[in-house]
Structure formats: C-alpha cells, structure tokens
Coordinates of C-alpha atoms in Angstrom, one line a residue:
M84 CA -98.6 71.5 -30.0
L85 CA -101.5 72.1 -27.7
I86 CA -98.7 72.0 -24.9
T87 CA -95.9 74.0 -26.4
I88 CA -98.6 77.1 -27.3
I89 CA -99.7 77.2 -23.4
I90 CA -95.9 77.4 -22.7
L91 CA -95.7 80.6 -25.2
V92 CA -98.9 82.0 -23.6
L93 CA -97.3 82.2 -20.1
S94 CA -94.1 83.3 -21.0
A95 CA -96.2 86.5 -22.8
I96 CA -98.0 86.9 -19.6
F97 CA -95.6 87.1 -17.2
F98 CA -93.3 89.2 -19.7
V99 CA -96.0 91.6 -20.4
N100 CA -96.4 91.4 -16.3
G101 CA -92.7 92.6 -16.1
K102 CA -92.7 91.3 -12.1
I103 CA -89.3 88.4 -13.8
R104 CA -87.3 89.6 -15.2
S105 CA -87.4 88.6 -19.3
D106 CA -84.5 86.8 -19.5
I107 CA -86.4 84.0 -16.3
V108 CA -89.1 83.5 -17.7
A109 CA -87.7 82.5 -21.5
L110 CA -85.1 80.2 -18.6
C111 CA -88.5 78.8 -17.5
A112 CA -90.1 78.1 -20.4
L113 CA -87.0 76.7 -22.1
V114 CA -86.8 74.1 -18.9
A115 CA -90.8 73.5 -19.0
L116 CA -89.4 72.5 -23.6
L117 CA -87.4 69.9 -21.6
V118 CA -89.4 68.6 -18.2
F119 CA -92.1 67.9 -21.4
Q120 CA -89.6 65.6 -23.6
I121 CA -91.1 68.9 -26.3
L122 CA -86.7 69.3 -27.1
T123 CA -84.0 67.6 -26.4
P124 CA -81.7 69.2 -24.0
D125 CA -79.4 69.8 -27.1
E126 CA -82.2 71.5 -29.3
A127 CA -83.4 73.3 -26.0
L128 CA -79.5 74.1 -25.0
S129 CA -78.7 75.0 -28.9
G130 CA -80.2 78.9 -28.8
F131 CA -76.1 79.5 -26.5
S132 CA -74.4 78.2 -29.5
N133 CA -76.7 80.6 -32.1
S134 CA -74.4 82.1 -33.7
V135 CA -76.7 85.4 -33.1
V136 CA -76.5 84.5 -29.7
I137 CA -72.4 85.5 -30.2
M138 CA -72.2 87.7 -33.0
M139 CA -74.6 90.4 -29.8
I140 CA -72.4 90.0 -27.1
G141 CA -68.8 90.9 -29.5
L142 CA -71.5 93.7 -30.4
F143 CA -71.6 94.6 -26.6
V144 CA -68.0 94.5 -26.8
V145 CA -67.3 96.5 -30.4
G146 CA -69.8 99.3 -29.4
G147 CA -68.7 99.6 -24.8
A148 CA -64.9 100.2 -26.9
I149 CA -65.8 102.5 -29.1
F150 CA -68.0 104.1 -26.1
Q151 CA -64.5 103.3 -23.5
T152 CA -62.5 105.4 -26.4
G153 CA -64.8 108.5 -26.5
L154 CA -64.5 108.5 -30.1
A155 CA -68.6 108.5 -30.9
K156 CA -68.9 111.2 -28.7
M157 CA -65.8 113.2 -30.2
I158 CA -67.4 111.9 -33.4
S159 CA -71.2 113.4 -32.5
S160 CA -69.4 116.4 -30.7
R161 CA -67.9 118.2 -33.2
I162 CA -71.2 117.1 -35.7
L163 CA -73.9 118.5 -33.8
K164 CA -71.5 122.5 -33.2
L165 CA -72.6 123.0 -36.5
A166 CA -76.7 123.2 -35.5
G167 CA -75.4 126.2 -34.0
T168 CA -77.9 128.7 -31.9
S169 CA -80.8 127.0 -34.6
E170 CA -83.8 124.8 -33.6
I171 CA -84.5 123.3 -36.7
R172 CA -81.2 122.3 -37.7
L173 CA -80.6 121.6 -34.8
F174 CA -83.4 118.7 -34.6
L175 CA -82.9 117.6 -37.7
L176 CA -79.1 117.5 -36.7
V177 CA -80.1 115.6 -34.1
M178 CA -81.8 113.2 -35.6
L179 CA -79.4 111.9 -38.2
V180 CA -76.0 113.0 -35.5
T181 CA -78.3 109.3 -33.2
S182 CA -79.4 106.8 -36.3
A183 CA -75.8 107.1 -38.2
I184 CA -74.2 105.6 -34.4
G185 CA -77.3 104.1 -34.3
A186 CA -77.0 101.5 -37.6
F187 CA -73.3 100.5 -36.1
V188 CA -73.8 100.2 -31.9
S189 CA -76.9 99.9 -29.4
N190 CA -79.4 101.4 -29.4
T191 CA -79.5 102.1 -25.6
G192 CA -75.3 102.8 -25.9
T193 CA -76.1 104.7 -28.1
V194 CA -79.5 107.0 -26.5
A195 CA -76.9 106.7 -23.5
L196 CA -73.6 108.5 -25.1
M197 CA -75.9 111.4 -26.8
L198 CA -78.1 112.6 -24.2
P199 CA -75.9 114.0 -22.1
I200 CA -73.5 116.2 -25.8
V201 CA -77.8 117.0 -26.3
V202 CA -79.3 118.3 -23.6
S203 CA -76.4 120.7 -23.4
L204 CA -76.5 122.3 -26.9
A205 CA -80.5 121.9 -26.1
M206 CA -79.6 124.5 -22.6
S207 CA -77.2 126.6 -24.9
A208 CA -79.4 126.7 -27.3
G209 CA -81.7 128.4 -25.5
M210 CA -84.2 125.2 -26.1
N211 CA -86.2 123.5 -24.4
P212 CA -83.9 119.3 -24.1
S213 CA -87.4 117.8 -24.0
R214 CA -88.6 118.7 -27.4
L215 CA -85.1 116.8 -28.5
L216 CA -85.0 113.5 -25.7
M217 CA -88.2 111.6 -27.5
P218 CA -86.2 112.1 -30.6
L219 CA -84.1 111.5 -29.2
A220 CA -84.4 107.7 -27.7
F221 CA -87.3 107.1 -31.3
A222 CA -83.6 107.8 -33.9
S223 CA -81.8 105.7 -32.6
S224 CA -84.0 103.2 -32.8
M225 CA -84.8 103.9 -36.5
G226 CA -81.0 103.5 -37.1
G227 CA -80.2 100.8 -36.7
M228 CA -83.0 99.4 -38.8
M229 CA -79.6 100.6 -42.2
T230 CA -78.0 97.5 -41.2
L231 CA -77.1 93.9 -39.8
I232 CA -75.9 95.0 -36.9
G233 CA -78.5 97.5 -35.9
T234 CA -80.6 95.9 -33.7
P235 CA -80.7 92.4 -32.5
P236 CA -84.5 91.3 -34.4
N237 CA -82.1 92.5 -37.3
L238 CA -80.1 89.4 -36.3
V239 CA -83.3 87.3 -35.2
I240 CA -84.6 87.3 -39.3
Q241 CA -80.9 86.8 -40.1
N242 CA -81.4 83.7 -38.9
T243 CA -84.8 82.5 -39.4
L244 CA -83.7 83.3 -43.0
T245 CA -80.2 81.1 -43.0
S246 CA -82.1 78.2 -40.6
A247 CA -84.6 77.8 -43.6
G248 CA -82.0 76.9 -45.9
L249 CA -82.5 80.6 -48.2
E250 CA -80.0 83.0 -49.2
P251 CA -78.3 85.2 -46.0
L252 CA -79.2 89.2 -46.2
S253 CA -76.6 91.0 -47.0
F254 CA -74.8 93.7 -45.0
F255 CA -76.5 96.7 -46.3
S256 CA -80.0 95.4 -47.0
F257 CA -81.7 96.7 -44.6
L258 CA -81.0 100.8 -45.8
P259 CA -83.0 101.7 -47.8
V260 CA -86.1 100.6 -44.9
G261 CA -84.0 102.6 -42.8
I262 CA -83.6 105.8 -44.7
V263 CA -87.0 105.4 -45.6
C264 CA -87.5 104.8 -41.5
V265 CA -85.4 107.8 -40.7
I266 CA -87.4 110.4 -43.1
V267 CA -90.2 109.3 -42.2
G268 CA -89.6 110.1 -38.4
T269 CA -88.6 113.1 -38.7
L270 CA -90.7 114.2 -40.6
V271 CA -93.7 113.2 -38.5
L272 CA -90.9 114.6 -35.8
M273 CA -90.6 117.8 -36.6
P274 CA -94.4 118.9 -36.2
L275 CA -95.4 116.9 -32.8
S276 CA -92.6 116.8 -30.6
K277 CA -93.6 120.8 -31.2
W278 CA -96.9 120.5 -30.2
F279 CA -96.5 118.0 -27.6
L280 CA -93.3 118.6 -25.9
S281 CA -91.9 121.9 -26.1
K282 CA -93.3 122.5 -22.9
K283 CA -92.0 119.6 -20.8
G284 CA -90.4 121.2 -17.1
Q285 CA -86.7 120.9 -17.0
K286 CA -85.9 119.7 -13.7
N287 CA -82.4 121.9 -11.6
D288 CA -79.6 119.1 -12.0
S289 CA -77.6 121.4 -9.5
N290 CA -79.1 119.1 -6.6
R291 CA -77.0 116.0 -8.0
S292 CA -73.9 114.3 -5.4
G293 CA -71.0 114.0 -6.4
K294 CA -68.9 116.2 -8.3
S295 CA -67.8 115.6 -12.2
L296 CA -62.9 115.7 -12.8
K297 CA -63.8 118.3 -14.4
Q298 CA -65.5 120.0 -12.0
L299 CA -62.7 118.9 -8.8
V300 CA -60.2 120.2 -11.3
N301 CA -61.4 124.1 -11.6
E302 CA -62.8 124.4 -8.0
Y303 CA -59.0 123.6 -6.6
G304 CA -57.5 125.5 -8.4
L305 CA -54.5 122.2 -10.8
S306 CA -54.6 123.1 -14.0
S307 CA -53.7 127.2 -12.4
N308 CA -51.0 125.5 -10.0
L309 CA -49.8 122.8 -12.5
F310 CA -46.7 122.2 -14.5
R311 CA -45.1 120.0 -17.4
L312 CA -41.6 119.6 -16.8
Q313 CA -40.1 117.0 -19.7
V314 CA -36.8 115.3 -18.7
I315 CA -34.8 115.6 -22.1
G316 CA -31.1 113.4 -22.6
D317 CA -28.6 115.4 -20.6
S318 CA -31.5 115.8 -17.7
R319 CA -29.2 115.2 -13.9
L320 CA -32.4 113.6 -12.6
L321 CA -31.9 110.2 -15.2
G322 CA -32.4 107.3 -13.3
K323 CA -32.5 109.2 -10.4
T324 CA -35.6 108.1 -8.5
I325 CA -38.2 110.3 -6.7
I326 CA -37.1 109.6 -3.6
D327 CA -33.9 110.4 -3.7
L328 CA -35.0 114.6 -5.2
D329 CA -36.0 115.4 -1.9
I330 CA -38.0 118.3 -4.5
R331 CA -40.6 119.1 -1.4
R332 CA -38.2 119.1 0.7
K333 CA -35.8 121.3 -0.9
Y334 CA -37.7 122.5 -3.3
G335 CA -42.0 123.0 -1.7
L336 CA -43.7 121.5 -5.1
N337 CA -44.7 117.6 -5.4
I338 CA -44.5 115.7 -8.5
M339 CA -48.0 114.3 -8.6
E340 CA -47.6 111.9 -11.2
V341 CA -45.1 111.1 -14.6
R342 CA -46.1 110.2 -18.0
R343 CA -44.7 107.8 -20.2
G344 CA -44.7 106.9 -23.7
D345 CA -44.8 103.8 -25.5
A346 CA -41.2 103.0 -27.4
S347 CA -43.3 103.1 -30.3
Q348 CA -43.8 106.7 -30.7
H349 CA -46.2 106.3 -33.3
R350 CA -49.3 108.5 -33.2
F351 CA -52.1 105.4 -34.2
L352 CA -50.7 103.3 -31.6
K353 CA -49.5 105.8 -29.0
T354 CA -50.2 104.4 -25.7
I355 CA -49.6 106.9 -22.8
T356 CA -49.1 104.8 -19.8
Q357 CA -50.1 106.8 -16.4
K358 CA -46.4 106.4 -13.8
F359 CA -48.5 107.6 -9.8
A360 CA -45.7 110.2 -8.3
A361 CA -44.5 106.7 -6.2
P362 CA -40.6 106.9 -4.2
D363 CA -39.2 104.5 -6.4
T364 CA -40.2 106.5 -9.9
V365 CA -36.5 105.9 -11.9
L366 CA -36.9 108.9 -13.6
Q367 CA -36.0 108.3 -18.5
V368 CA -35.8 110.2 -20.9
E369 CA -39.3 111.9 -22.9
D370 CA -40.6 111.1 -18.9
I371 CA -42.8 114.3 -18.1
L372 CA -43.3 115.4 -14.6
Y373 CA -46.9 116.4 -13.8
V374 CA -45.9 119.4 -10.8
T375 CA -47.5 121.6 -8.4
G376 CA -46.6 124.7 -7.0
D377 CA -44.7 128.4 -7.2
F378 CA -44.1 128.9 -11.0
E379 CA -40.6 130.7 -9.7
K380 CA -40.0 127.4 -7.1
V381 CA -40.8 125.0 -10.1
Q382 CA -38.6 127.6 -12.4
L383 CA -35.7 126.9 -9.6
F384 CA -36.0 123.1 -9.6
A385 CA -35.6 123.3 -13.8
E386 CA -32.4 124.5 -14.1
D387 CA -31.2 123.5 -11.1
Y388 CA -31.8 120.1 -13.0
L389 CA -32.2 120.8 -16.7
L390 CA -35.5 120.4 -17.3
D391 CA -37.8 121.3 -20.4
I392 CA -40.7 123.8 -19.0
L393 CA -43.9 122.8 -21.2
G394 CA -46.7 124.8 -22.6
D395 CA -44.5 128.2 -23.1
H396 CA -45.3 129.3 -19.2
A397 CA -43.7 132.4 -19.2
T398 CA -45.6 134.7 -16.7
E399 CA -47.5 133.4 -13.9
E400 CA -51.0 134.8 -16.1
T401 CA -50.2 131.7 -19.0
K402 CA -50.3 128.8 -16.6
N403 CA -53.4 128.0 -17.3
T404 CA -53.6 128.1 -20.7
T405 CA -51.5 126.0 -20.8
S406 CA -51.7 122.7 -19.2
S407 CA -54.2 120.5 -18.2
L408 CA -54.9 117.0 -16.0
D409 CA -55.9 113.8 -18.0
F410 CA -57.4 110.9 -16.0
Y411 CA -56.7 107.2 -17.6
D412 CA -55.2 105.2 -15.1
I413 CA -54.6 107.5 -12.4
G414 CA -57.8 109.8 -10.8
I415 CA -59.0 112.7 -8.4
A416 CA -60.9 112.5 -4.9
E417 CA -62.8 113.8 -2.1
I418 CA -62.5 112.5 1.6
V419 CA -63.9 114.1 4.2
L420 CA -62.0 113.4 7.7
M421 CA -64.7 112.2 10.8
P422 CA -65.0 114.0 13.4
A423 CA -63.5 111.4 16.0
S424 CA -60.2 110.8 13.0
N425 CA -57.7 109.9 14.8
L426 CA -55.6 112.1 11.4
V427 CA -56.7 115.3 13.8
N428 CA -54.0 117.2 14.4
Q429 CA -51.2 115.3 12.7
T430 CA -49.6 116.3 10.0
I431 CA -50.4 115.1 6.2
K432 CA -46.9 114.4 6.1
E433 CA -47.9 112.3 9.8
A434 CA -50.7 110.9 8.7
G435 CA -49.1 109.2 5.9
F436 CA -51.3 109.3 2.5
R437 CA -48.1 108.4 0.0
D438 CA -46.6 105.6 2.3
K439 CA -49.8 103.7 3.5
Y440 CA -52.0 103.7 0.3
N441 CA -49.4 105.4 -2.3
V442 CA -51.8 108.5 -2.8
N443 CA -50.5 112.3 -2.7
V444 CA -52.7 114.7 -1.6
L445 CA -53.1 117.7 -3.5
G446 CA -54.9 119.8 -1.9
I447 CA -56.9 120.6 1.4
R448 CA -60.4 122.2 1.0
R449 CA -60.7 124.3 5.2
K450 CA -64.4 125.5 5.6
K451 CA -64.6 127.7 2.4
E452 CA -60.7 128.4 1.9
Y453 CA -58.5 126.1 -0.5
L454 CA -54.9 124.8 0.6
L455 CA -52.6 124.0 -2.2
Q456 CA -48.8 125.0 -0.9
D457 CA -46.5 123.0 0.9
L458 CA -48.7 121.0 3.1
G459 CA -45.9 118.4 4.6
N460 CA -47.2 120.4 7.7
E461 CA -50.4 121.5 6.5
H462 CA -52.0 119.7 10.5
I463 CA -55.0 118.0 9.7
H464 CA -58.4 120.3 11.4
S465 CA -61.8 117.1 11.5
G466 CA -63.5 118.4 8.9
D467 CA -61.5 119.0 5.9
V468 CA -62.0 117.6 2.9
L469 CA -59.0 116.3 1.7
L470 CA -58.3 116.0 -2.1
V471 CA -56.2 113.2 -2.8
Q472 CA -54.9 111.3 -6.3
G473 CA -53.5 108.2 -7.3
T474 CA -53.9 105.3 -9.5
W475 CA -58.2 103.9 -9.0
G476 CA -58.1 101.0 -7.3
N477 CA -56.0 103.1 -4.6
I478 CA -58.3 105.6 -4.6
A479 CA -61.2 102.2 -3.9
R480 CA -59.1 101.1 -1.0
L481 CA -59.0 104.4 0.7
S482 CA -63.3 103.6 0.2
K483 CA -62.6 100.1 2.8
E484 CA -61.4 102.4 5.9
D485 CA -64.2 104.9 6.7
S486 CA -63.7 104.7 11.1
D487 CA -61.3 108.3 9.5
W488 CA -62.5 109.7 6.9
V489 CA -65.4 108.7 4.0
V490 CA -64.5 109.3 -0.1
L491 CA -67.1 111.0 -1.9
G492 CA -69.0 109.9 -4.7
Q493 CA -67.6 106.6 -5.6
P494 CA -64.4 106.3 -7.2
L495 CA -64.7 102.9 -9.9
A496 CA -67.9 104.8 -10.7
E497 CA -65.7 107.4 -12.1
A498 CA -63.2 105.1 -13.3
A499 CA -65.6 103.8 -16.1
K500 CA -66.9 106.7 -17.1
V501 CA -63.3 108.4 -17.8
T502 CA -62.6 107.5 -21.8
L503 CA -59.2 105.9 -22.5
D504 CA -59.5 109.3 -25.8
Y505 CA -56.1 108.3 -27.2
K506 CA -57.2 105.0 -28.1
A507 CA -60.3 105.9 -30.5
P508 CA -58.4 106.2 -33.9
V509 CA -57.1 102.5 -32.9
A510 CA -61.5 101.6 -32.4
A511 CA -62.2 103.6 -35.5
A512 CA -59.9 101.1 -37.5
I513 CA -60.9 98.3 -35.9
M514 CA -64.5 99.0 -36.3
V515 CA -63.5 100.0 -39.9
L516 CA -61.9 96.5 -39.8
M517 CA -65.0 94.3 -39.3
V518 CA -67.8 96.7 -41.2
V519 CA -65.1 95.6 -44.3
M520 CA -64.8 91.6 -43.1
M521 CA -69.0 92.2 -43.4
V522 CA -70.1 94.0 -45.9
F523 CA -67.7 92.4 -49.0
D524 CA -68.5 89.2 -50.4
F525 CA -64.9 88.6 -51.6
I526 CA -63.2 87.7 -47.7
P527 CA -64.3 84.8 -47.3
V528 CA -64.6 85.3 -43.4
A529 CA -68.4 84.6 -41.8
P530 CA -70.4 88.0 -39.8
V531 CA -70.1 86.1 -36.7
T532 CA -66.4 85.8 -37.4
A533 CA -65.9 90.1 -37.8
V534 CA -67.6 90.3 -34.1
M535 CA -65.6 87.9 -32.6
I536 CA -61.7 90.0 -34.5
A537 CA -63.8 92.7 -33.6
G538 CA -63.9 92.4 -30.4
I539 CA -60.9 90.3 -29.3
L540 CA -58.3 92.8 -31.0
M541 CA -60.8 95.5 -28.9
V542 CA -59.8 94.7 -25.5
L543 CA -56.4 93.5 -27.5
T544 CA -55.0 96.4 -28.2
G545 CA -56.2 98.0 -24.5
C546 CA -59.1 100.1 -25.6
F547 CA -61.2 99.1 -22.2
R548 CA -59.0 99.8 -19.0
N549 CA -58.7 95.9 -18.7
V550 CA -60.6 92.9 -19.3
E551 CA -63.3 93.4 -16.7
A552 CA -64.8 95.9 -18.1
A553 CA -65.3 94.5 -22.1
Y554 CA -67.7 91.8 -19.7
K555 CA -68.9 94.8 -17.9
T556 CA -70.2 96.0 -21.0
I557 CA -72.5 92.9 -22.4
N558 CA -75.6 93.0 -20.9
W559 CA -76.3 89.3 -20.3
E560 CA -80.0 89.3 -19.6
S561 CA -80.1 90.4 -23.2
I562 CA -77.9 87.4 -23.8
V563 CA -79.9 84.4 -22.0
L564 CA -83.1 85.9 -22.5
I565 CA -83.2 85.9 -26.8
A566 CA -80.8 82.5 -26.4
A567 CA -83.1 80.7 -24.2
M568 CA -86.3 82.4 -26.2
L569 CA -84.8 81.0 -29.9
P570 CA -85.5 77.4 -29.1
M571 CA -88.9 78.5 -28.5
S572 CA -89.1 78.8 -32.6
L573 CA -87.5 75.2 -33.4
A574 CA -90.9 73.9 -30.2
L575 CA -93.5 76.0 -32.6
E576 CA -92.1 74.0 -35.3
K577 CA -90.8 70.4 -33.9
T578 CA -95.7 70.2 -32.9
G579 CA -96.8 72.3 -35.5
A580 CA -97.7 75.1 -33.8
S581 CA -96.1 77.2 -35.6
E582 CA -97.7 75.7 -38.7
Y583 CA -101.3 76.0 -37.6
I584 CA -100.2 79.7 -36.6
S585 CA -100.2 80.3 -40.1
N586 CA -102.9 78.4 -41.4
T587 CA -105.1 80.5 -39.3
L588 CA -103.8 84.0 -40.6
V589 CA -103.2 82.0 -44.0
S590 CA -107.0 81.4 -43.9
G591 CA -108.3 84.9 -42.5
L592 CA -106.6 86.3 -44.9
G593 CA -104.6 85.4 -47.0
S594 CA -107.2 85.3 -49.6
Y595 CA -106.8 89.2 -49.7
G596 CA -103.3 88.7 -51.0
P597 CA -100.0 88.7 -49.6
L598 CA -100.2 92.7 -49.3
T599 CA -103.3 91.9 -47.2
L600 CA -101.2 89.0 -44.9
M601 CA -98.1 91.1 -44.2
A602 CA -100.4 94.0 -42.7
G603 CA -101.5 91.7 -40.1
I604 CA -97.4 90.7 -39.5
Y605 CA -96.8 93.8 -38.6
F606 CA -99.3 95.4 -36.4
T607 CA -100.0 92.0 -35.1
T608 CA -95.5 92.5 -34.4
S609 CA -95.9 96.3 -33.2
L610 CA -99.1 95.6 -30.7
M611 CA -97.2 92.8 -29.3
T612 CA -94.3 94.9 -29.0
M613 CA -95.1 97.0 -26.5
F614 CA -96.2 94.6 -24.0
I615 CA -93.0 92.5 -24.7
S616 CA -89.1 92.9 -25.4
N617 CA -88.6 94.0 -29.2
T618 CA -85.9 91.0 -29.2
A619 CA -88.9 88.7 -27.8
T620 CA -91.4 89.6 -30.3
A621 CA -88.9 88.6 -32.9
V622 CA -88.4 85.7 -32.2
L623 CA -91.5 84.7 -31.5
L624 CA -92.7 86.1 -35.2
A625 CA -90.6 85.2 -37.1
P626 CA -91.5 81.5 -37.5
I627 CA -94.4 82.3 -38.4
A628 CA -94.0 85.3 -40.5
L629 CA -91.9 82.4 -43.7
Q630 CA -94.5 79.7 -42.7
S631 CA -97.0 82.2 -44.3
A632 CA -95.3 83.4 -46.7
I633 CA -94.3 79.8 -48.0
Q634 CA -97.6 78.3 -48.3
I635 CA -99.6 81.5 -50.2
G636 CA -95.3 81.3 -52.5
V637 CA -94.8 84.4 -51.9
S638 CA -91.5 85.6 -51.2
P639 CA -90.4 85.2 -46.9
I640 CA -88.4 88.5 -47.4
P641 CA -90.9 91.3 -46.6
F642 CA -93.0 88.6 -44.5
L643 CA -89.3 89.3 -42.1
F644 CA -89.3 92.8 -42.3
A645 CA -92.2 93.3 -41.7
V646 CA -91.5 91.2 -37.8
T647 CA -88.4 93.6 -37.6
V648 CA -89.7 97.0 -38.6
G649 CA -93.3 95.9 -36.7
A650 CA -90.5 94.8 -33.5
S651 CA -88.7 98.2 -33.7
M652 CA -90.8 100.8 -34.5
C653 CA -92.5 100.8 -30.9
F654 CA -92.9 104.0 -30.2
A655 CA -96.4 104.1 -27.5
S656 CA -95.2 102.6 -24.7
P657 CA -91.5 104.1 -22.8
F658 CA -91.0 100.4 -21.9
S659 CA -91.6 98.6 -25.4
T660 CA -88.0 99.7 -25.7
P661 CA -85.2 101.1 -24.0
P662 CA -84.4 103.6 -25.2
N663 CA -87.7 105.3 -24.3
A664 CA -87.9 104.6 -21.0
L665 CA -84.1 106.0 -21.4
V666 CA -84.7 109.9 -22.1
M667 CA -88.3 109.5 -19.3
P668 CA -86.8 111.1 -16.8
A669 CA -84.2 113.1 -18.0
G670 CA -87.0 114.9 -20.2
Q671 CA -89.8 114.7 -17.7
Y672 CA -92.6 112.8 -19.7
T673 CA -95.1 111.0 -18.4
F674 CA -96.8 108.6 -20.2
M675 CA -99.4 110.3 -22.1
D676 CA -96.6 111.9 -23.8
Y677 CA -95.3 108.6 -25.5
V678 CA -99.5 108.6 -26.0
K679 CA -99.7 111.8 -27.7
V680 CA -97.0 111.4 -30.1
G681 CA -95.6 108.1 -29.9
L682 CA -98.3 107.0 -31.0
P683 CA -99.4 109.0 -34.0
L684 CA -95.6 107.9 -35.3
Q685 CA -96.1 104.6 -34.7
I686 CA -98.9 104.2 -36.9
I687 CA -97.6 106.3 -39.7
M688 CA -95.2 103.9 -40.2
G689 CA -96.6 101.2 -40.1
I690 CA -99.1 103.1 -43.3
V691 CA -95.8 103.2 -44.8
M692 CA -94.0 100.7 -44.6
I693 CA -96.8 98.1 -45.4
F694 CA -96.7 99.8 -48.9
V695 CA -93.2 100.8 -48.9
L696 CA -91.4 97.3 -48.7
P697 CA -92.8 95.4 -51.2
L698 CA -91.2 98.2 -54.0
I699 CA -88.6 97.3 -51.9
F700 CA -88.4 93.1 -51.5
P701 CA -90.5 92.3 -54.5
F702 CA -93.8 89.7 -53.2

C-alpha cells in the first residue's frame, strides 16, 4: 500500500510541475506499478481496452467531423447574429450557445470554434472581446456537465459506478446539474466580467502571417473575373477533353476547375467533386466549368459550344454578385519567385506549371499591379508573386521546390481549415442518430457502440477529407493519460489504499454528516484540479468518493457528482483546463485576471453545488 501511495504522490508532483508531459508521467506510474508487481500486465493494460477510452476516441472523431463540415460554425454564427449590438444580449447568447455546443463536443474544440466568431461579433458590436473570451472558456466547461459525453470526468464517474456493479447513469442524468452550473455561471460572470475584463487591451491582429483564402480571392479580384458555365445535353463539348478545346489560345480564357455533382442528385447526401481542369479531363453532362477571363470572350465560348452561363451574367456589373469560389479538394496559394530563379524571363506557358506540377497560374502580382488576363504569354519577372491553383497535395508539392520559389503560408494547414460544408446535413444526422441511440433504453446499443458507429459513419460518408484527417482530430495525449491512469484506481483498491484514504476522510468528516463529507470531497477535487488535469483528478478521487459513501451507508451518486463537478468547474487558473489556456493570449489576460474572475466563481459554484447535489440526487 505504501508503494502505491508513493507512486500516486510522485505522479501528482510531476503533474503539478508540468515539465514532463502528463501522458508520459501516467505511463511511468503504470510501469512502476508493474515493476513492483502491484498490478499484473493484464490489469495494468486494462485501461487501454476500457470502454471510456474507446468512447473518448470515438467522440474526438465525431467532434472533428462536426468542425470539418462547418456544422457547429453554421449553427453558432446564425444564433449569435440574434444578439445584434446589445452587450447584454451578446453576453447571454455567447454563454448559452457555447454551453449548448459544449454539451456534445469537447470543450477545447468548442472554444477553438467559437473564439473567432465571438471576436468578430464583439468588434462589430463595438464591445471589447476580452469581456467575452474568458466567459466563453468557462461556458464550454459548464456545458460539458449537461450530458454523459460532455466532459471526460463524466465518463470516469460512470465507469466507477458500473465497475462497482451499480446502476449506470443515463445520457441526460447530468442535465439538471449542467443547467444549474450554466445559470450560476452566467449570473456571477455578468458583473465580474464587466468589472475586471472590460478594460483589457485588444491586440492588433493585422500583422498575422499568411492570408486567408477569402483575402486572396478578394485581393486578386477573382470573383469579379469568374464565370460558371454548365454543360447541357446538346452541348458541342460533350465527351471532349480540356486539351481538345484549346480554350486559352482560341478565347484567352482559363478553365480553373470542373465541378461535378454525384449521380444520386439527393440533396441530403450530395457529394461535390472538384476536378482540377487537367488536359485529359473528359467533360460530361451537368458539369459546371469555372472559367476566368473577359466576359465577352466567355459569351462567345458559351455560344460556340452551346453552354449555359449560370448566375445571370447579363452585364459586366452583375458578375461579382453571383459567382463565388469554394475550396474543398482544390485550393489556391501565392508563390514568390527567388531573384536567382531559373523561371525569370520565361513565359508562364514555358515555365510549365500545369505540365510539371499540375497547377494553374491564375494571376501575377507585380509590385502593386495585378495581372489576370492572357497570362500564358506573360514573361515572369524577378520578385513576381504568382497566384496558383490546384489540388492541395500538388500545391504542397510546390513548397519542396525551394530553389526557384517560396510558397507563402502552409497549404496543408489551409486545406485542414477548409470546411466540407455540403456534408453538414450528413454530420448533423449522424450526430442525432448517436444521441438517440444513447438516450433511449429500448434501443439495444451500448453507449460505446453508439459512439463507434457514429465515428465510422463520419468517415465512410466523407465528412472528413480522408482517414488521416479523422486520426488527426484525436488528442492522443489525453487518451494515453486516461488509459494509463485508470489502472491506478484498481491499484488503490487492490492494495487497500483507497479504503485507507476514504477511512481517513470518513473519520475526519463523516461524524459531521454526509453533507460535510461530500463538501470535503468536492473542495479536495476542486483544489487538486487547479494543479492536475481534471481527468486525472477524477480518475484518482472517484474510487475514494465511492468508498466514502459506502462506508457511511449513503448513495454514492451525489459523492461522485461532487467529484465530476469539482473537477470540471475549475476557473481560478489559466492552466487547469485547455479552454482557459486557449483564450489567454487572445484576451490578453494575466494570471491575476483568472484569480479575480475565476476564483470567486469557483467558490460560489462549489457552495451552490454542495446544497444542490443532495436535492437532485438524495443521500
């Protein structure tokens, strides 16, 4: 028992110290338990097959798909528009929308999604974003208390209950507690944020490196130069390839891409395929050609080949109101030519970007001049910036040819930001299906199975660009941390350490009644979470809370809820939860800002919860 407690204490010290990654600390603790033969290899590795761990992997994938398809952004930005320019209304909506999304998606992902939306809305309302960003981080943690999958500590206490052979909690058992958290948090944060956060400065973000895709489109005037032509049934280019048309030489036009819908034509399950306009691309009925060039030449091309001009381009003035560029498989980027580049003095055609790298040159920025027409015969000058278009993979390949040019920005990082918005309805349907399977008991599917089904469906239905993108959404540090720490609770029980600690708690506080004992467990958890991750704290204290309740002969459920709420409602430190750390640079907060705003909230939340939990879950 002594060795187990020493390993536990050393783990806690290294967690607090933070110089070694938390997952490495957890693995070292696990190896120590094996070396001292406290656990067998089967027991030590049981965490990696635990349903909580598998469930978290699935939830990371589901949450990633919701972001990748732009579903969460779509919903949140539409709801937040209701706020208008009213500060109070905007504050309330930020709290409510964030907590609602946080109930189903990881709190870190929720904050990453909401942060740019909230900043832009605050700026347009003439409000300092700093007043909203810390409440945004706190609201994501409060929202996590509403459902079983909202935050990892909820899954940990569920696992503790089922391991002890007790009745599991339902998906929405947490909802009343979560609602109380959001109400208390909103009422307390409204005055605190106004007193302590309104005067914070706002950094100028204009010197940020790299331009967004939208900025590039606007800068080069691509939308005003872009036309969409649809191939109809009797068109003269059916079955022809791009090279057969010779469109650049004959009309001075450039086919940027071919947009092709899937055969099903089902709006809900639609798939959009962006095909790079390669020379051997064969054109089919219903294909939409994205063409840049002079409007009169576009009209002539459409008449010659019997094509429909989409978007009512009746005059030059109406052009930029109808066409827009979407980026899914195909993207754009700028490349700067090096002074000693071999391409200097060559024409764009001679440089062979299309033949060698399968990318188009859409425009040239030469000092303050933008060249967009008849680029094929344009000579390249030293210092020119070329706007290129192609598949994200081909643009990334350009960055490896560093002797002739430098690619501005990071193409693969930009590709990762592009949302597959046409898949948003599919992601929404899968999310609803997962929740339904978890909520209704008459559906004979375990929660972990429901999450696995949802994760696999997100990949199979194309809500991710590829399988690698799905794997990248998984936070492996968190997964390894939980999987390696779960056997620690087994070691505490096996050696009698958790019984010893709970005996100490019971003998010290048990005589004052269950309420005092639960308060002791709550504030111990709350204090530990300020220094250790909330998941690790929940893993350590859940079995102790269970034992304490059993020893004094009361229901363990309020005690376990004290652990999960205490672990999740930690606001006094920027490092206690990832969302707190995420908003720190954006809001220009200091450590003391978290103490001024977060500490009163954490104490008030604790006092309210100690009296509310026994009312919702009687002893």
